[in-house]
PDB file of C-alpha atoms in Angstrom:
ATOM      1  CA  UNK A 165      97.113 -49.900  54.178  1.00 76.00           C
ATOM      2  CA  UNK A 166      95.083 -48.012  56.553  1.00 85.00           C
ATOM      3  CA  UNK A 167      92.991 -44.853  56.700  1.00 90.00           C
ATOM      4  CA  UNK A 168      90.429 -42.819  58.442  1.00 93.00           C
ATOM      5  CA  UNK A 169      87.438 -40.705  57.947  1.00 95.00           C
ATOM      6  CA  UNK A 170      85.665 -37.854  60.008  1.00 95.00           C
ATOM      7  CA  UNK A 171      82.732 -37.510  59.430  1.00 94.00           C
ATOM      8  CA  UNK A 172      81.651 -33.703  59.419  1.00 92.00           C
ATOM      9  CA  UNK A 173      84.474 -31.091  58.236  1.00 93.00           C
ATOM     10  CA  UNK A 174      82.664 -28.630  60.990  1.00 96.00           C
ATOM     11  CA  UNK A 175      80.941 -28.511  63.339  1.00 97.00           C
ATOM     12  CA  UNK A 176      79.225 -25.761  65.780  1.00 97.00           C
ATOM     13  CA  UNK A 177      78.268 -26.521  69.328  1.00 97.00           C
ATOM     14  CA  UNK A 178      76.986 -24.136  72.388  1.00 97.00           C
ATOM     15  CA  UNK A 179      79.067 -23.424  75.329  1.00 97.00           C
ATOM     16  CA  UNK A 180      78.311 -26.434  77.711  1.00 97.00           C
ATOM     17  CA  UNK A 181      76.756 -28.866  74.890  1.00 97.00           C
ATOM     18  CA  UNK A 182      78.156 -31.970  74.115  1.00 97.00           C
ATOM     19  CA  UNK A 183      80.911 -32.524  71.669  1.00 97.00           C
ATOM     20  CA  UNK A 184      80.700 -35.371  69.505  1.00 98.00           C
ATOM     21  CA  UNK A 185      83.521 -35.709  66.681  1.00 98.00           C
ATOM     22  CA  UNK A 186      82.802 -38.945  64.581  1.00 98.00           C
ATOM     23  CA  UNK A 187      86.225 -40.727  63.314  1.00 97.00           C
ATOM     24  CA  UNK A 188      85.591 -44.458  61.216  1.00 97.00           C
ATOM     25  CA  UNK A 189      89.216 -46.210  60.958  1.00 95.00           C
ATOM     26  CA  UNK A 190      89.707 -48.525  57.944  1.00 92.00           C
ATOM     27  CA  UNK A 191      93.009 -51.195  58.850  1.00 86.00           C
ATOM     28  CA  UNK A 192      93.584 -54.337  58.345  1.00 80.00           C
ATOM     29  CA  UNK A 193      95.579 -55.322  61.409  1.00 83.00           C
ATOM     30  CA  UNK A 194      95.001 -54.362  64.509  1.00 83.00           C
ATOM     31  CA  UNK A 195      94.688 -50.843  64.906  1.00 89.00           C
ATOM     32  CA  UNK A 196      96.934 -47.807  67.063  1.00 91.00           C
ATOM     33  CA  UNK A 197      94.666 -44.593  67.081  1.00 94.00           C
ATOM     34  CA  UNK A 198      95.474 -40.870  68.171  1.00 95.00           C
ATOM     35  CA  UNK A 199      93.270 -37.478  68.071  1.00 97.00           C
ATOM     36  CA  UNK A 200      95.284 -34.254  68.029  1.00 97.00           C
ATOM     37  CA  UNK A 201      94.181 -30.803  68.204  1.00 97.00           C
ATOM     38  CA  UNK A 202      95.224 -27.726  65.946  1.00 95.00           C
ATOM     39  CA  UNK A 203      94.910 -24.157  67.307  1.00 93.00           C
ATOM     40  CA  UNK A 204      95.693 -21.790  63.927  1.00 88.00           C
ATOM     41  CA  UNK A 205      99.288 -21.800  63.137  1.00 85.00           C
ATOM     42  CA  UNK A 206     100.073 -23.853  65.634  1.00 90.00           C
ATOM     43  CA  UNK A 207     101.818 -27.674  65.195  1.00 91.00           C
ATOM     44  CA  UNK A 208      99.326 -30.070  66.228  1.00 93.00           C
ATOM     45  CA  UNK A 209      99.426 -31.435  70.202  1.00 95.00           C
ATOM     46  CA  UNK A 210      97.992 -35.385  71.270  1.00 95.00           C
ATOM     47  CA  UNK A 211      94.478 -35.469  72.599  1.00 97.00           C
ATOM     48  CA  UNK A 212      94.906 -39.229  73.416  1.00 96.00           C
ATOM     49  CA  UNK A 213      95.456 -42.509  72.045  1.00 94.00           C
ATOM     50  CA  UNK A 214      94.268 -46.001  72.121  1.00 93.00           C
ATOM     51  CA  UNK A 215      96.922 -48.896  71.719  1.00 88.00           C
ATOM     52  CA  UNK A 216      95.477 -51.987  73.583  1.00 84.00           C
ATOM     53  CA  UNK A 217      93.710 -52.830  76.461  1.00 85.00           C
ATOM     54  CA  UNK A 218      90.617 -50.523  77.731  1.00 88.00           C
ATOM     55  CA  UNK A 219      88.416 -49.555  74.806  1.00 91.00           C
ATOM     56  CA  UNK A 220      87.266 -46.308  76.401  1.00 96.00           C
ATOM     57  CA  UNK A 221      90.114 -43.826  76.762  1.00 96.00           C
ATOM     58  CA  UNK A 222      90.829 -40.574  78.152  1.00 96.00           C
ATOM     59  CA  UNK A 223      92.588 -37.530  76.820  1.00 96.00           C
ATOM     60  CA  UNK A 224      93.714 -33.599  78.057  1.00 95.00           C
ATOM     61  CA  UNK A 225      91.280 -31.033  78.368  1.00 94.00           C
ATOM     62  CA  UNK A 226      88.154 -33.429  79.338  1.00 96.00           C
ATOM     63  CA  UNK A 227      87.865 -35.298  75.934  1.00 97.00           C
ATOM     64  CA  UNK A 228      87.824 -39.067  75.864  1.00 97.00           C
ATOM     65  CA  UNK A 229      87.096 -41.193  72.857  1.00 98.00           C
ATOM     66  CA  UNK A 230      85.582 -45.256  72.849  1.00 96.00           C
ATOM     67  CA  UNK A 231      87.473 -47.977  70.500  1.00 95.00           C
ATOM     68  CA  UNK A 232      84.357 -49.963  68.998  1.00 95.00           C
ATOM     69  CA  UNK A 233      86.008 -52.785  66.583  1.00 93.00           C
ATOM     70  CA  UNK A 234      82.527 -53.761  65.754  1.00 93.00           C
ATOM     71  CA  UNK A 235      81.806 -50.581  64.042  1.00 94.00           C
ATOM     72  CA  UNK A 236      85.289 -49.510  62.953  1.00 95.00           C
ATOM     73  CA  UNK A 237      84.993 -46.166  65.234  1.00 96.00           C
ATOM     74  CA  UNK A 238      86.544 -44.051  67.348  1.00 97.00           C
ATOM     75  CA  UNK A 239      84.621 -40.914  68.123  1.00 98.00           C
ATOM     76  CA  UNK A 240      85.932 -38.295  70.298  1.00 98.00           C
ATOM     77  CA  UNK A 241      83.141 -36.566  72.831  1.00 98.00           C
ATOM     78  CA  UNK A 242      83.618 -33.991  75.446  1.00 98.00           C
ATOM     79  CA  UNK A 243      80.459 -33.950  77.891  1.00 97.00           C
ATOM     80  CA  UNK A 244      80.531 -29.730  78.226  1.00 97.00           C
ATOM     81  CA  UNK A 245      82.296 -27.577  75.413  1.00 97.00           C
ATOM     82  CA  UNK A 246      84.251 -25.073  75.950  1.00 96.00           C
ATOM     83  CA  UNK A 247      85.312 -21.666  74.257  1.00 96.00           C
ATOM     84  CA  UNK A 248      89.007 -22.657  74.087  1.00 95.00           C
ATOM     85  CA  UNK A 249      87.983 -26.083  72.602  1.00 97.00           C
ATOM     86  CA  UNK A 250      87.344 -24.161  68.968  1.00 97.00           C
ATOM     87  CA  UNK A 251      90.134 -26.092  67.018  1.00 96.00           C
ATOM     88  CA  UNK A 252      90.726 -27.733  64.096  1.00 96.00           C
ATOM     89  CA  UNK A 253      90.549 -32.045  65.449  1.00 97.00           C
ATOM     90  CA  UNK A 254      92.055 -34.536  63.615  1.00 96.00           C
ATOM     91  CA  UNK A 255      91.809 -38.353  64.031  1.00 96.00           C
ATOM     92  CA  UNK A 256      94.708 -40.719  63.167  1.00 95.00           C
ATOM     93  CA  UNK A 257      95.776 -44.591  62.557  1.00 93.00           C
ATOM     94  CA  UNK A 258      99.189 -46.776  62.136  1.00 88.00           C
ATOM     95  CA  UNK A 259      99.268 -50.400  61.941  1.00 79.00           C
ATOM     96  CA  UNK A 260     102.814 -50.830  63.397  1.00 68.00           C
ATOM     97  CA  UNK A 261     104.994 -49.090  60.377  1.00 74.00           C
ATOM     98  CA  UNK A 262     106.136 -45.829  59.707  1.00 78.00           C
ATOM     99  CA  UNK A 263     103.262 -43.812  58.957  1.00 84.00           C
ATOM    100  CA  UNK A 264     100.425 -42.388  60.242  1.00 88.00           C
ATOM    101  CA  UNK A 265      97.606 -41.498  58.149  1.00 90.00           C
ATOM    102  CA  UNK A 266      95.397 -38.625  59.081  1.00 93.00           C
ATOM    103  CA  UNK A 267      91.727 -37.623  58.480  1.00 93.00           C
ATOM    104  CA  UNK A 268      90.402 -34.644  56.457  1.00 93.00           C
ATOM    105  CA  UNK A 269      90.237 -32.846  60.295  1.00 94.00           C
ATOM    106  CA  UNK A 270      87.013 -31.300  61.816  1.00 96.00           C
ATOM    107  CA  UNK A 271      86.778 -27.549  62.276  1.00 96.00           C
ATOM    108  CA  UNK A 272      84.789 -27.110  65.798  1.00 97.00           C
ATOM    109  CA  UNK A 273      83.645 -23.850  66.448  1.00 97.00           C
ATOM    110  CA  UNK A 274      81.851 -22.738  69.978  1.00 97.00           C
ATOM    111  CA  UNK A 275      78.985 -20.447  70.122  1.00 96.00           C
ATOM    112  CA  UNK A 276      78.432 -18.675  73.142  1.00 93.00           C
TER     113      UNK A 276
ATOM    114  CA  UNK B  16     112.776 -33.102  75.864  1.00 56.00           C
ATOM    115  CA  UNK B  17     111.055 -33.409  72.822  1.00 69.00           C
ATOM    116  CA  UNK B  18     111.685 -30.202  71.410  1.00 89.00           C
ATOM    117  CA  UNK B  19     111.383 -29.792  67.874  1.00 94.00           C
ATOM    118  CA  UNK B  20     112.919 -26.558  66.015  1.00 95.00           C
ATOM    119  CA  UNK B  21     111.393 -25.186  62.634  1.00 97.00           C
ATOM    120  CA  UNK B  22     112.446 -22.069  60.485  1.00 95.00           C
ATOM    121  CA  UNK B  23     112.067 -20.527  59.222  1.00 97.00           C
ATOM    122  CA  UNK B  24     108.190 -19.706  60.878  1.00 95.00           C
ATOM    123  CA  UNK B  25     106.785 -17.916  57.651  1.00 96.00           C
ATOM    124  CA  UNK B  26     108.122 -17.665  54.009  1.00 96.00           C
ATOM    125  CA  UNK B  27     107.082 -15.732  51.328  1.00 97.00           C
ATOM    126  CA  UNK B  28     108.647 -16.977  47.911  1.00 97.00           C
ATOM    127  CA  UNK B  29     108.346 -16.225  44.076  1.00 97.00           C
ATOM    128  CA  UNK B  30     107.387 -18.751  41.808  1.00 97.00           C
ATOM    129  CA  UNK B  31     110.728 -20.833  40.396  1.00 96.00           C
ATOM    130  CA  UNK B  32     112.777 -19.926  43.660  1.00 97.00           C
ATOM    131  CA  UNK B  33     114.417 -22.666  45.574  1.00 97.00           C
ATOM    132  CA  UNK B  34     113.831 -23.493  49.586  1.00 97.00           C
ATOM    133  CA  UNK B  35     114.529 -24.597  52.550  1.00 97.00           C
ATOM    134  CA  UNK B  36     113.168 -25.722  55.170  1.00 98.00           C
ATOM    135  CA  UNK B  37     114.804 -27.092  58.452  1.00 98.00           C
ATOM    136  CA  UNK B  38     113.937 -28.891  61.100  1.00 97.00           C
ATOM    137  CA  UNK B  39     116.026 -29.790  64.086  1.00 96.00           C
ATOM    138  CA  UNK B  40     115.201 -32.373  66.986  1.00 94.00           C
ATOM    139  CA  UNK B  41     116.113 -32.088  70.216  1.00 91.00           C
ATOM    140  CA  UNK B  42     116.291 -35.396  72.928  1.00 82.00           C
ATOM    141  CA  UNK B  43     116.751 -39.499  71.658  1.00 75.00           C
ATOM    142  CA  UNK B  44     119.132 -40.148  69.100  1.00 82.00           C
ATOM    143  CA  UNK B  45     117.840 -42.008  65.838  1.00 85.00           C
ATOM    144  CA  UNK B  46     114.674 -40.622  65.884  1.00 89.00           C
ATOM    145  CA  UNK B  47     112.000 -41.086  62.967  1.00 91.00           C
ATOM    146  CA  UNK B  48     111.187 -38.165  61.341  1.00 94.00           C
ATOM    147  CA  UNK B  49     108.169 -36.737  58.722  1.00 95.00           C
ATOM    148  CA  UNK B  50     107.714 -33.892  56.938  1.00 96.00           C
ATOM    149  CA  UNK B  51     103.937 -33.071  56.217  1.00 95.00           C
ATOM    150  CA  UNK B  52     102.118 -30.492  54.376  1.00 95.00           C
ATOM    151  CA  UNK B  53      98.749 -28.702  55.337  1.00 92.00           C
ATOM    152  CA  UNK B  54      97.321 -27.145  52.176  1.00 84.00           C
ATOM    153  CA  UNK B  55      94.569 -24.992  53.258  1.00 75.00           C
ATOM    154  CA  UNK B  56      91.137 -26.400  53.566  1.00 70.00           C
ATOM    155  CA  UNK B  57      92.661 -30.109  53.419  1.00 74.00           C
ATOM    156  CA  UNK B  58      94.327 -32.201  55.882  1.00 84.00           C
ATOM    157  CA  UNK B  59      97.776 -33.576  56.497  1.00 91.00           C
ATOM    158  CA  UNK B  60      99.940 -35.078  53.840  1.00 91.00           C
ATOM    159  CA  UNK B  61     102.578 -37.042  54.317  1.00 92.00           C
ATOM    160  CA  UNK B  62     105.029 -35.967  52.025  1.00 94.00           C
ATOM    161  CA  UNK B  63     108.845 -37.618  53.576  1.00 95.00           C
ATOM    162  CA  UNK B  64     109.970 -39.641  56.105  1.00 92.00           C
ATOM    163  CA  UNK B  65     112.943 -40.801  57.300  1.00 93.00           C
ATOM    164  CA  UNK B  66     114.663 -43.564  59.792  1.00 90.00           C
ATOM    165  CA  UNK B  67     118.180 -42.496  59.536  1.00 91.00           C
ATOM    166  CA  UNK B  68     120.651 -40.315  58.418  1.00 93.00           C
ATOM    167  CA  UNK B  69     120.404 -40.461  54.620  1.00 93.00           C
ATOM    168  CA  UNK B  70     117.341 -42.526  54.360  1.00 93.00           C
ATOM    169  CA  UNK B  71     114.612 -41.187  52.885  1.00 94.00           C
ATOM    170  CA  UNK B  72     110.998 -42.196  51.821  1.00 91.00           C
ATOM    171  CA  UNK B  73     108.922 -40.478  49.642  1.00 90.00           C
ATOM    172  CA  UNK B  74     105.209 -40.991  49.748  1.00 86.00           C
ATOM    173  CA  UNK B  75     104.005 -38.294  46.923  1.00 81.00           C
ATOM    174  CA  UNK B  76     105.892 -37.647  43.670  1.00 65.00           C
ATOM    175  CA  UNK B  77     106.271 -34.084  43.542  1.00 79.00           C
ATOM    176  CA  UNK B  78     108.543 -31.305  43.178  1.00 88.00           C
ATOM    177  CA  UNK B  79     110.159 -31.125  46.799  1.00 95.00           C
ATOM    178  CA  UNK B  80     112.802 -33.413  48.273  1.00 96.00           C
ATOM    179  CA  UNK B  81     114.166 -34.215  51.671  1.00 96.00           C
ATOM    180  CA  UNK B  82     117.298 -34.915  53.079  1.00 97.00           C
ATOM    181  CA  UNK B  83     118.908 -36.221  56.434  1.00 96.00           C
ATOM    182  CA  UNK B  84     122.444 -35.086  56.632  1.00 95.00           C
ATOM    183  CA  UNK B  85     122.653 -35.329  60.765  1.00 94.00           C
ATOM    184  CA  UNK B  86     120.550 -37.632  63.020  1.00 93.00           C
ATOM    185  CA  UNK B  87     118.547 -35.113  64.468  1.00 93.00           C
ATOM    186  CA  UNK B  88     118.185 -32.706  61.087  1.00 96.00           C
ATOM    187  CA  UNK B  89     115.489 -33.101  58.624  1.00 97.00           C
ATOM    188  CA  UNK B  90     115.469 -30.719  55.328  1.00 97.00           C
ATOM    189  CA  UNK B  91     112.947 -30.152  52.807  1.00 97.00           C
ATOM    190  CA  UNK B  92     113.957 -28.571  49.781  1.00 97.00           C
ATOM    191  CA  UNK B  93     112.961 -27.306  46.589  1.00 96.00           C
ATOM    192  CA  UNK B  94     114.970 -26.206  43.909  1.00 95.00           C
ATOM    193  CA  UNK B  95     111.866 -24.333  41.906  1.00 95.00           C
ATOM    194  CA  UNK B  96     108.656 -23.565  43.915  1.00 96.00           C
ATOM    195  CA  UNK B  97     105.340 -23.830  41.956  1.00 94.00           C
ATOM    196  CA  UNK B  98     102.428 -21.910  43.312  1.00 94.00           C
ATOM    197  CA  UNK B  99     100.497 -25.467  44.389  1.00 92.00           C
ATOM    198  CA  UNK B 100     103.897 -25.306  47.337  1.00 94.00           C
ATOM    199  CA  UNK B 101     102.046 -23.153  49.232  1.00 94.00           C
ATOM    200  CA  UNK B 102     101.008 -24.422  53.006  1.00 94.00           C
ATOM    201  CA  UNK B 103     101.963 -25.047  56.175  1.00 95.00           C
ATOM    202  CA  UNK B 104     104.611 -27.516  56.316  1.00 96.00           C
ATOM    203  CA  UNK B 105     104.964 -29.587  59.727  1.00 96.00           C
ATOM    204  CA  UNK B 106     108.419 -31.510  60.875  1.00 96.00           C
ATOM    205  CA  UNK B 107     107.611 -34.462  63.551  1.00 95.00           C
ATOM    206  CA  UNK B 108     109.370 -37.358  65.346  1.00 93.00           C
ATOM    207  CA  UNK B 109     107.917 -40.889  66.307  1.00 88.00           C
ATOM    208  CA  UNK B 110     107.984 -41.475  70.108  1.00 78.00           C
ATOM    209  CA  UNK B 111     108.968 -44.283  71.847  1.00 68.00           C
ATOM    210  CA  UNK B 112     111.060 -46.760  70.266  1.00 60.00           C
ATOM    211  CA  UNK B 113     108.134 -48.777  68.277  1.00 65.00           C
ATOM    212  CA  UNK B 114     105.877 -47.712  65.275  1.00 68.00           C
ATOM    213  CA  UNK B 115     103.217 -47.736  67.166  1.00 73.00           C
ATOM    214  CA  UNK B 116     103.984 -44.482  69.220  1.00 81.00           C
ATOM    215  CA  UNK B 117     102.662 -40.927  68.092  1.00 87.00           C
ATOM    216  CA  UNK B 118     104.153 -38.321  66.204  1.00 91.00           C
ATOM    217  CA  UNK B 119     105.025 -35.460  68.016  1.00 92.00           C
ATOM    218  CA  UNK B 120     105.205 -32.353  65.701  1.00 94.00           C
ATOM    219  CA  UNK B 121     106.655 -29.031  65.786  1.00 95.00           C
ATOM    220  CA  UNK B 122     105.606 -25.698  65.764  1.00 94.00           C
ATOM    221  CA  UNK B 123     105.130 -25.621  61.262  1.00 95.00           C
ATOM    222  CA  UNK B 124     106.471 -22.982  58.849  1.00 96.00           C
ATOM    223  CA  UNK B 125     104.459 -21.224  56.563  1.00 95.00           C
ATOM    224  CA  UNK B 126     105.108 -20.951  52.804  1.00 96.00           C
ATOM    225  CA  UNK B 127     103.835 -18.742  50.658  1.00 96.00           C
ATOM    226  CA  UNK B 128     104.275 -18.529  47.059  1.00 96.00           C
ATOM    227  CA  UNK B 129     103.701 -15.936  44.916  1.00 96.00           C
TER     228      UNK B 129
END
């Protein structure tokens, strides 16, 4: 079975701060992770994902997020926030069946 | 395309009235399919999924049920709603042919029960 956890339900950056959204994955094969994005009553849309190959990967709207098998993690960070990035993010693992398993999701709100 | 249709968008229901829910795919035959709920303040539960028509998994014992009866349609149903229904429900497909791909959801209808 696998599973994640975010660290943080919320958090609350300034406009042009650094985003930092902490995701630890729990799997015992080889892992397939995803971060989506909720805007309210909306579905929710891919960020990015990491299957194999290059640890760091890079997602829509200027996020990218870094594999580290070492420390089970795969953080999400955006270099500059922006207003439109206040969203509900949630991180997400499958180990090659038919489910995904999501984290709790982190609220991010921007302050101007 | 990967066009997924829910309705209906919002529901309001009384407590002990059945529903439905549908949710139609458009694009690749033989999709996988989930139904998820979002209660509020919690994340996503998985509540159904399915590989085919009439095959169902259920991940949490509860009062709903799901049903496949075309290869792009996905129902959830209830025959009486209890107030702990309430949420945003959220249809998706599997991309790509492996389970390895993302889910790809649609747009989520809103239940409320009363």
């Amino acid at each position: 079975a696998q599973s994640v956890t975010q660290l943080g339900s919320h958090v609350s950056v300034s406009e042009g701060a650094l985003v930092l959204l902490r995701c630890n994955y729990s799997s015992s094969v080889p892992p397939y992770l995803f971060w989506y994005v909720q805007y309210p009553n909306q579905g929710l849309q891919l960020l990015l994902k990491y299957t194999t190959g290059a640890t760091l990967v890079k997602g829509i709207n200027g996020f990218e997020a870094e594999f580290k098998k070492s420390e089970t993690s795969f953080h999400l960070t955006k270099p500059s926030a922006h207003m439109s990035d206040a969203a509900e993010y949630f991180c997400a693992v499958t180990s090659n069946d038919y489910k995904l398993s999501f984290g709790a999701g982190t609220t991010v709100t921007v302050r101007a | 395309s990967q066009t997924i249709h829910q309705w209906p968008v919002t529901l309001v229901q009384p407590v002990g009235s059945p529903l439905s829910l549908e949710c139609t795919v458009e694009g690749t035959s033989n999709p996988n399919l989930y139904w998820y709920r979002q209660a509020a303040g919690r994340g996503l539960q998985l509540l159904f999924y399915s590989v085919g028509i009439g095959q169902i998994s259920s991940e949490v014992p509860q009062n709903l049920s799901a049903s496949r009866p075309q290869d792009r349609q996905f129902i959830l149903s209830s025959k009486k709603l209890l107030l702990s229904d309430s949420g945003f429900y959220l249809c998706a497909r599997r991309t790509g042919a492996s389970n390895t791909g993302e889910l790809f959801f649609g747009e989520g209808s809103r239940l409320t029960v009363l």
